[in-house]
mmCIF file of C-alpha atoms in Angstrom:
data_model
loop_
_atom_site.group_PDB
_atom_site.id
_atom_site.type_symbol
_atom_site.label_atom_id
_atom_site.label_comp_id
_atom_site.label_asym_id
_atom_site.label_seq_id
_atom_site.Cartn_x
_atom_site.Cartn_y
_atom_site.Cartn_z
ATOM 1 C CA MET N 91 90.751 65.736 44.679
ATOM 2 C CA ASN N 92 92.931 66.022 41.756
ATOM 3 C CA LEU N 93 91.482 68.561 39.092
ATOM 4 C CA LEU N 94 94.907 69.054 37.382
ATOM 5 C CA SER N 95 95.010 68.682 33.492
ATOM 6 C CA ASP N 96 95.732 65.170 32.434
ATOM 7 C CA ALA N 97 99.184 65.948 31.481
ATOM 8 C CA ALA N 98 99.746 67.630 34.554
ATOM 9 C CA GLN N 99 98.463 64.877 36.828
ATOM 10 C CA SER N 100 101.062 62.496 34.793
ATOM 11 C CA GLN N 101 103.843 65.113 35.349
ATOM 12 C CA THR N 102 103.050 65.621 39.168
ATOM 13 C CA TRP N 103 102.040 62.305 40.373
ATOM 14 C CA GLU N 104 105.368 61.181 42.115
ATOM 15 C CA ALA N 105 105.172 64.038 44.334
ATOM 16 C CA LEU N 106 101.481 63.942 45.113
ATOM 17 C CA LYS N 107 101.363 59.996 45.693
ATOM 18 C CA PRO N 108 102.932 60.047 49.207
ATOM 19 C CA LEU N 109 100.321 62.271 50.379
ATOM 20 C CA ILE N 110 97.680 60.026 49.621
ATOM 21 C CA THR N 111 97.762 57.771 52.584
ATOM 22 C CA LYS N 112 95.634 55.144 53.986
ATOM 23 C CA GLY N 113 92.023 55.981 54.707
ATOM 24 C CA LYS N 114 91.949 59.089 52.440
ATOM 25 C CA THR N 115 89.516 59.260 49.402
ATOM 26 C CA LEU N 116 91.176 60.108 46.164
ATOM 27 C CA TYR N 117 88.452 61.954 43.519
ATOM 28 C CA PHE N 118 88.839 62.552 39.928
ATOM 29 C CA SER N 119 86.449 64.512 37.591
ATOM 30 C CA HIS N 120 87.795 62.304 34.600
ATOM 31 C CA GLY N 121 88.901 58.774 34.192
ATOM 32 C CA PHE N 122 91.902 59.614 31.802
ATOM 33 C CA SER N 123 95.030 59.291 34.189
ATOM 34 C CA VAL N 124 93.729 56.174 36.129
ATOM 35 C CA VAL N 125 92.470 53.957 33.064
ATOM 36 C CA PHE N 126 95.413 54.883 31.147
ATOM 37 C CA HIS N 127 97.901 54.307 34.031
ATOM 38 C CA GLU N 128 100.521 52.669 32.106
ATOM 39 C CA ASP N 129 100.879 55.563 29.818
ATOM 40 C CA THR N 130 100.438 58.226 32.633
ATOM 41 C CA GLY N 131 102.172 56.574 35.506
ATOM 42 C CA VAL N 132 99.215 57.477 37.768
ATOM 43 C CA LYS N 133 98.812 53.914 39.669
ATOM 44 C CA VAL N 134 96.826 54.680 42.882
ATOM 45 C CA PRO N 135 97.646 53.246 46.288
ATOM 46 C CA GLU N 136 95.406 50.263 47.174
ATOM 47 C CA ASP N 137 94.521 51.393 50.425
ATOM 48 C CA VAL N 138 92.350 54.359 49.616
ATOM 49 C CA ASP N 139 88.938 54.797 47.864
ATOM 50 C CA VAL N 140 89.267 55.988 44.438
ATOM 51 C CA ILE N 141 85.932 57.777 42.967
ATOM 52 C CA LEU N 142 84.890 59.655 40.225
ATOM 53 C CA CYS N 143 82.076 62.445 39.545
ATOM 54 C CA ALA N 144 82.528 64.029 36.041
ATOM 55 C CA PRO N 145 80.051 66.836 35.003
ATOM 56 C CA LYS N 146 79.227 66.605 31.524
ATOM 57 C CA GLY N 147 80.231 70.144 30.265
ATOM 58 C CA SER N 148 83.132 72.403 30.029
ATOM 59 C CA GLY N 149 84.316 73.690 33.589
ATOM 60 C CA ARG N 150 83.247 77.263 32.509
ATOM 61 C CA THR N 151 79.545 75.962 31.842
ATOM 62 C CA VAL N 152 79.682 73.812 35.227
ATOM 63 C CA ARG N 153 80.685 76.912 37.089
ATOM 64 C CA THR N 154 78.153 79.132 35.293
ATOM 65 C CA LEU N 155 75.331 76.942 36.072
ATOM 66 C CA PHE N 156 76.314 76.227 39.676
ATOM 67 C CA LYS N 157 76.360 80.144 40.284
ATOM 68 C CA GLU N 158 72.984 80.266 38.837
ATOM 69 C CA GLY N 159 71.735 77.673 41.168
ATOM 70 C CA ARG N 160 71.193 75.180 38.354
ATOM 71 C CA GLY N 161 73.366 71.816 37.702
ATOM 72 C CA ILE N 162 74.486 70.026 34.761
ATOM 73 C CA ASN N 163 74.070 66.200 34.412
ATOM 74 C CA GLY N 164 77.200 64.020 35.175
ATOM 75 C CA SER N 165 78.589 60.465 35.607
ATOM 76 C CA ILE N 166 79.800 58.888 38.817
ATOM 77 C CA ALA N 167 81.855 55.954 39.053
ATOM 78 C CA VAL N 168 84.106 53.728 41.618
ATOM 79 C CA TRP N 169 87.715 52.545 40.558
ATOM 80 C CA GLN N 170 88.626 51.159 44.132
ATOM 81 C CA ASP N 171 86.182 50.555 47.041
ATOM 82 C CA VAL N 172 88.150 49.796 50.213
ATOM 83 C CA THR N 173 85.757 51.213 52.769
ATOM 84 C CA GLY N 174 82.490 49.954 51.201
ATOM 85 C CA ASN N 175 81.225 53.520 50.969
ATOM 86 C CA ALA N 176 83.088 54.793 47.539
ATOM 87 C CA LEU N 177 79.918 55.088 45.642
ATOM 88 C CA GLU N 178 78.017 57.069 48.403
ATOM 89 C CA LYS N 179 81.062 59.353 48.225
ATOM 90 C CA ALA N 180 80.757 59.757 44.652
ATOM 91 C CA ARG N 181 77.014 60.484 44.863
ATOM 92 C CA ALA N 182 77.698 63.198 47.406
ATOM 93 C CA MET N 183 80.464 64.741 45.387
ATOM 94 C CA ALA N 184 77.766 64.911 42.611
ATOM 95 C CA VAL N 185 75.396 66.742 44.756
ATOM 96 C CA ALA N 186 78.198 69.212 46.121
ATOM 97 C CA VAL N 187 79.159 70.293 42.582
ATOM 98 C CA GLY N 188 75.675 70.715 41.353
ATOM 99 C CA THR N 189 75.071 67.751 39.353
ATOM 100 C CA GLY N 190 71.631 67.335 37.978
ATOM 101 C CA TYR N 191 70.969 63.593 37.183
ATOM 102 C CA ALA N 192 74.144 61.447 38.117
ATOM 103 C CA TYR N 193 74.310 58.162 36.302
ATOM 104 C CA GLU N 194 76.567 55.350 37.263
ATOM 105 C CA THR N 195 79.142 54.287 34.840
ATOM 106 C CA THR N 196 82.833 53.020 35.096
ATOM 107 C CA PHE N 197 85.965 54.846 34.752
ATOM 108 C CA GLU N 198 86.832 53.165 31.436
ATOM 109 C CA LYS N 199 83.460 54.043 29.969
ATOM 110 C CA GLU N 200 83.721 57.466 31.103
ATOM 111 C CA VAL N 201 87.085 58.197 29.597
ATOM 112 C CA ASN N 202 86.315 56.424 26.451
ATOM 113 C CA SER N 203 82.901 58.063 25.808
ATOM 114 C CA ASP N 204 84.343 61.467 26.712
ATOM 115 C CA LEU N 205 87.350 61.309 24.637
ATOM 116 C CA TYR N 206 85.435 59.871 21.606
ATOM 117 C CA GLY N 207 82.565 62.431 22.226
ATOM 118 C CA GLU N 208 84.709 65.698 22.363
ATOM 119 C CA ARG N 209 86.696 64.591 19.222
ATOM 120 C CA GLY N 210 83.614 63.685 17.539
ATOM 121 C CA VAL N 211 80.278 65.594 17.375
ATOM 122 C CA LEU N 212 80.927 67.920 20.431
ATOM 123 C CA MET N 213 84.016 69.826 19.075
ATOM 124 C CA GLY N 214 86.114 68.207 16.233
ATOM 125 C CA GLY N 215 83.290 66.820 14.042
ATOM 126 C CA ILE N 216 81.314 70.088 14.311
ATOM 127 C CA GLN N 217 84.132 72.278 13.395
ATOM 128 C CA GLY N 218 84.822 69.939 10.448
ATOM 129 C CA MET N 219 81.350 69.972 9.378
ATOM 130 C CA PHE N 220 80.802 73.543 9.717
ATOM 131 C CA ARG N 221 83.973 74.384 7.584
ATOM 132 C CA ALA N 222 83.053 71.933 4.961
ATOM 133 C CA GLN N 223 79.389 73.346 4.383
ATOM 134 C CA TYR N 224 80.796 76.782 4.692
ATOM 135 C CA GLN N 225 83.328 76.258 2.066
ATOM 136 C CA VAL N 226 80.932 74.672 -0.449
ATOM 137 C CA LEU N 227 78.545 77.697 -0.221
ATOM 138 C CA ARG N 228 81.480 79.914 -0.730
ATOM 139 C CA GLU N 229 82.562 78.217 -3.930
ATOM 140 C CA ASN N 230 79.184 78.598 -5.231
ATOM 141 C CA GLY N 231 79.109 82.327 -4.901
ATOM 142 C CA HIS N 232 77.564 82.750 -1.652
ATOM 143 C CA SER N 233 78.661 85.886 0.690
ATOM 144 C CA PRO N 234 80.463 84.978 3.835
ATOM 145 C CA SER N 235 77.578 86.373 5.915
ATOM 146 C CA GLU N 236 75.080 84.061 4.235
ATOM 147 C CA ALA N 237 77.335 81.243 4.359
ATOM 148 C CA PHE N 238 77.626 81.720 8.014
ATOM 149 C CA ASN N 239 73.977 82.234 8.720
ATOM 150 C CA GLU N 240 72.983 79.195 6.852
ATOM 151 C CA THR N 241 75.663 76.953 8.495
ATOM 152 C CA VAL N 242 76.277 78.199 11.953
ATOM 153 C CA GLU N 243 73.832 80.949 13.043
ATOM 154 C CA GLU N 244 70.604 79.183 12.282
ATOM 155 C CA ALA N 245 71.977 75.887 13.713
ATOM 156 C CA THR N 246 73.053 77.460 17.146
ATOM 157 C CA GLN N 247 70.430 80.288 17.427
ATOM 158 C CA SER N 248 67.282 78.307 16.312
ATOM 159 C CA LEU N 249 67.667 74.722 15.749
ATOM 160 C CA PHE N 250 70.107 73.274 18.284
ATOM 161 C CA PRO N 251 68.224 74.857 21.325
ATOM 162 C CA LEU N 252 65.255 73.079 20.140
ATOM 163 C CA ILE N 253 66.920 69.810 19.958
ATOM 164 C CA GLY N 254 68.361 70.366 23.537
ATOM 165 C CA GLN N 255 65.144 71.324 25.003
ATOM 166 C CA TYR N 256 62.678 69.050 23.183
ATOM 167 C CA GLY N 257 64.277 66.615 21.014
ATOM 168 C CA MET N 258 65.346 65.844 17.476
ATOM 169 C CA ASP N 259 61.786 64.992 16.419
ATOM 170 C CA TYR N 260 60.553 68.212 17.594
ATOM 171 C CA MET N 261 63.013 70.111 16.030
ATOM 172 C CA TYR N 262 62.044 68.512 12.644
ATOM 173 C CA ASN N 263 58.465 69.105 13.283
ATOM 174 C CA ALA N 264 59.067 72.800 13.791
ATOM 175 C CA CYS N 265 60.619 73.164 10.537
ATOM 176 C CA SER N 266 58.843 73.681 7.045
ATOM 177 C CA THR N 267 57.894 70.518 5.192
ATOM 178 C CA THR N 268 60.477 71.037 2.562
ATOM 179 C CA ALA N 269 63.280 71.166 5.270
ATOM 180 C CA ARG N 270 62.195 68.008 7.075
ATOM 181 C CA ARG N 271 61.816 66.081 4.007
ATOM 182 C CA GLY N 272 65.469 66.964 2.706
ATOM 183 C CA ALA N 273 66.719 66.354 6.312
ATOM 184 C CA LEU N 274 65.143 62.964 6.645
ATOM 185 C CA ASP N 275 66.523 61.918 3.037
ATOM 186 C CA TRP N 276 69.994 63.003 3.572
ATOM 187 C CA ALA N 277 70.495 61.828 7.125
ATOM 188 C CA PRO N 278 71.262 58.269 6.224
ATOM 189 C CA LYS N 279 73.918 59.529 3.886
ATOM 190 C CA PHE N 280 75.821 61.532 6.359
ATOM 191 C CA GLU N 281 75.539 58.625 8.691
ATOM 192 C CA ALA N 282 76.822 56.155 6.233
ATOM 193 C CA ALA N 283 79.710 58.762 5.382
ATOM 194 C CA ASN N 284 80.581 59.323 8.911
ATOM 195 C CA LEU N 285 80.468 55.852 10.473
ATOM 196 C CA PRO N 286 83.877 54.705 9.311
ATOM 197 C CA VAL N 287 85.486 57.814 10.584
ATOM 198 C CA PHE N 288 83.686 57.563 13.941
ATOM 199 C CA ARG N 289 84.603 53.861 14.256
ATOM 200 C CA ASP N 290 88.437 54.774 13.721
ATOM 201 C CA LEU N 291 88.118 57.433 16.126
ATOM 202 C CA TYR N 292 86.707 54.975 18.845
ATOM 203 C CA ALA N 293 89.299 52.487 18.208
ATOM 204 C CA SER N 294 91.930 55.251 18.507
ATOM 205 C CA VAL N 295 90.492 56.181 22.038
ATOM 206 C CA LYS N 296 90.044 52.806 23.137
ATOM 207 C CA ASP N 297 93.695 51.486 22.277
ATOM 208 C CA GLY N 298 95.210 54.428 24.121
ATOM 209 C CA SER N 299 96.482 56.181 20.603
ATOM 210 C CA GLU N 300 94.551 59.512 21.703
ATOM 211 C CA THR N 301 95.909 59.218 25.277
ATOM 212 C CA ARG N 302 99.638 59.034 24.200
ATOM 213 C CA ARG N 303 98.988 61.943 21.621
ATOM 214 C CA SER N 304 97.395 64.179 24.274
ATOM 215 C CA LEU N 305 100.148 63.239 26.823
ATOM 216 C CA GLU N 306 103.055 64.030 24.111
ATOM 217 C CA PHE N 307 101.490 67.392 22.901
ATOM 218 C CA ASN N 308 100.162 68.857 26.160
ATOM 219 C CA GLY N 309 103.352 67.837 27.942
ATOM 220 C CA ARG N 310 105.920 69.946 25.840
ATOM 221 C CA PRO N 311 107.439 72.879 27.257
ATOM 222 C CA ASP N 312 105.875 75.114 24.509
ATOM 223 C CA TYR N 313 102.447 73.779 24.841
ATOM 224 C CA ARG N 314 100.779 76.847 25.647
ATOM 225 C CA GLU N 315 102.366 78.791 22.740
ATOM 226 C CA ALA N 316 101.593 75.859 20.325
ATOM 227 C CA PHE N 317 97.899 75.558 21.394
ATOM 228 C CA ALA N 318 97.498 79.421 21.227
ATOM 229 C CA LYS N 319 98.962 79.220 17.525
ATOM 230 C CA GLU N 320 96.283 76.626 16.449
ATOM 231 C CA LEU N 321 93.657 78.676 18.207
ATOM 232 C CA LYS N 322 94.749 81.736 16.313
ATOM 233 C CA GLU N 323 94.420 79.868 13.132
ATOM 234 C CA ILE N 324 90.664 79.034 13.763
ATOM 235 C CA ASP N 325 89.942 82.482 14.882
ATOM 236 C CA GLU N 326 91.394 83.740 11.760
ATOM 237 C CA GLN N 327 89.386 81.297 9.370
ATOM 238 C CA GLU N 328 86.964 83.151 7.235
ATOM 239 C CA ILE N 329 84.060 81.541 8.587
ATOM 240 C CA TRP N 330 84.605 82.473 12.073
ATOM 241 C CA ARG N 331 85.545 86.080 11.151
ATOM 242 C CA ALA N 332 82.298 86.283 9.281
ATOM 243 C CA GLY N 333 80.745 84.889 12.605
ATOM 244 C CA LYS N 334 81.914 88.113 14.693
ATOM 245 C CA THR N 335 80.269 90.308 12.149
ATOM 246 C CA VAL N 336 77.190 88.349 12.210
ATOM 247 C CA ARG N 337 76.929 88.001 15.990
ATOM 248 C CA ALA N 338 77.183 92.063 16.293
ATOM 249 C CA LEU N 339 74.253 92.315 14.012
ATOM 250 C CA ARG N 340 71.874 90.131 16.147
ATOM 251 C CA PRO N 341 68.643 92.122 17.344
ATOM 252 C CA GLY N 342 69.410 93.694 20.533
ATOM 253 C CA LYS N 343 73.015 94.104 20.280
#
């Protein structure tokens, strides 16, 4: 079971490979190293099963839900089936780590969708949209707390949970007629504006550009220091400083 970071898997592969002997099963939680083996150097032995079980959430979330006796959905895949039982092993691993629904995919689709999703809506896109909306509100005289409430607080505390539990249509229907009309009118404009960015992003993932960028940055000796500096810059942005104040004022705090 190789759960090292993507960069670390590449850096340690030559030391680990001799230990992966015939008849063993090699398990990954992400298809990165195997799919982009020309860049990572992770070329698996031909006489072992190679499987994937990828819970669709951060490691902290997976662990928290597991401890609570709940699970999180995930994907399973087979890269190499020597024994004829590789898929069953992947299913068993999914059960073991508390996966709710395990859907079958391929290593290639898992890594492409994962890299694309986290750079898009899940992390990169949402930070970019939050900041853009917040900045326009501030430019038009709204206070930091008001701008944060209208941009982040209402989304994460009220609307996003409804989407997750019941769907986008339910969330729309739970809002005022004025809100739903504006959302429906503006959604196609946001889609049209964002499509070129998302197409560029997927192409960058698929051709390995994102992989090489990740390996180059995450493999630097000063990686942790550089990463901490970038996180500090985000933490010190006005939107997230306002967020700390707003969160402290939530009822029940």
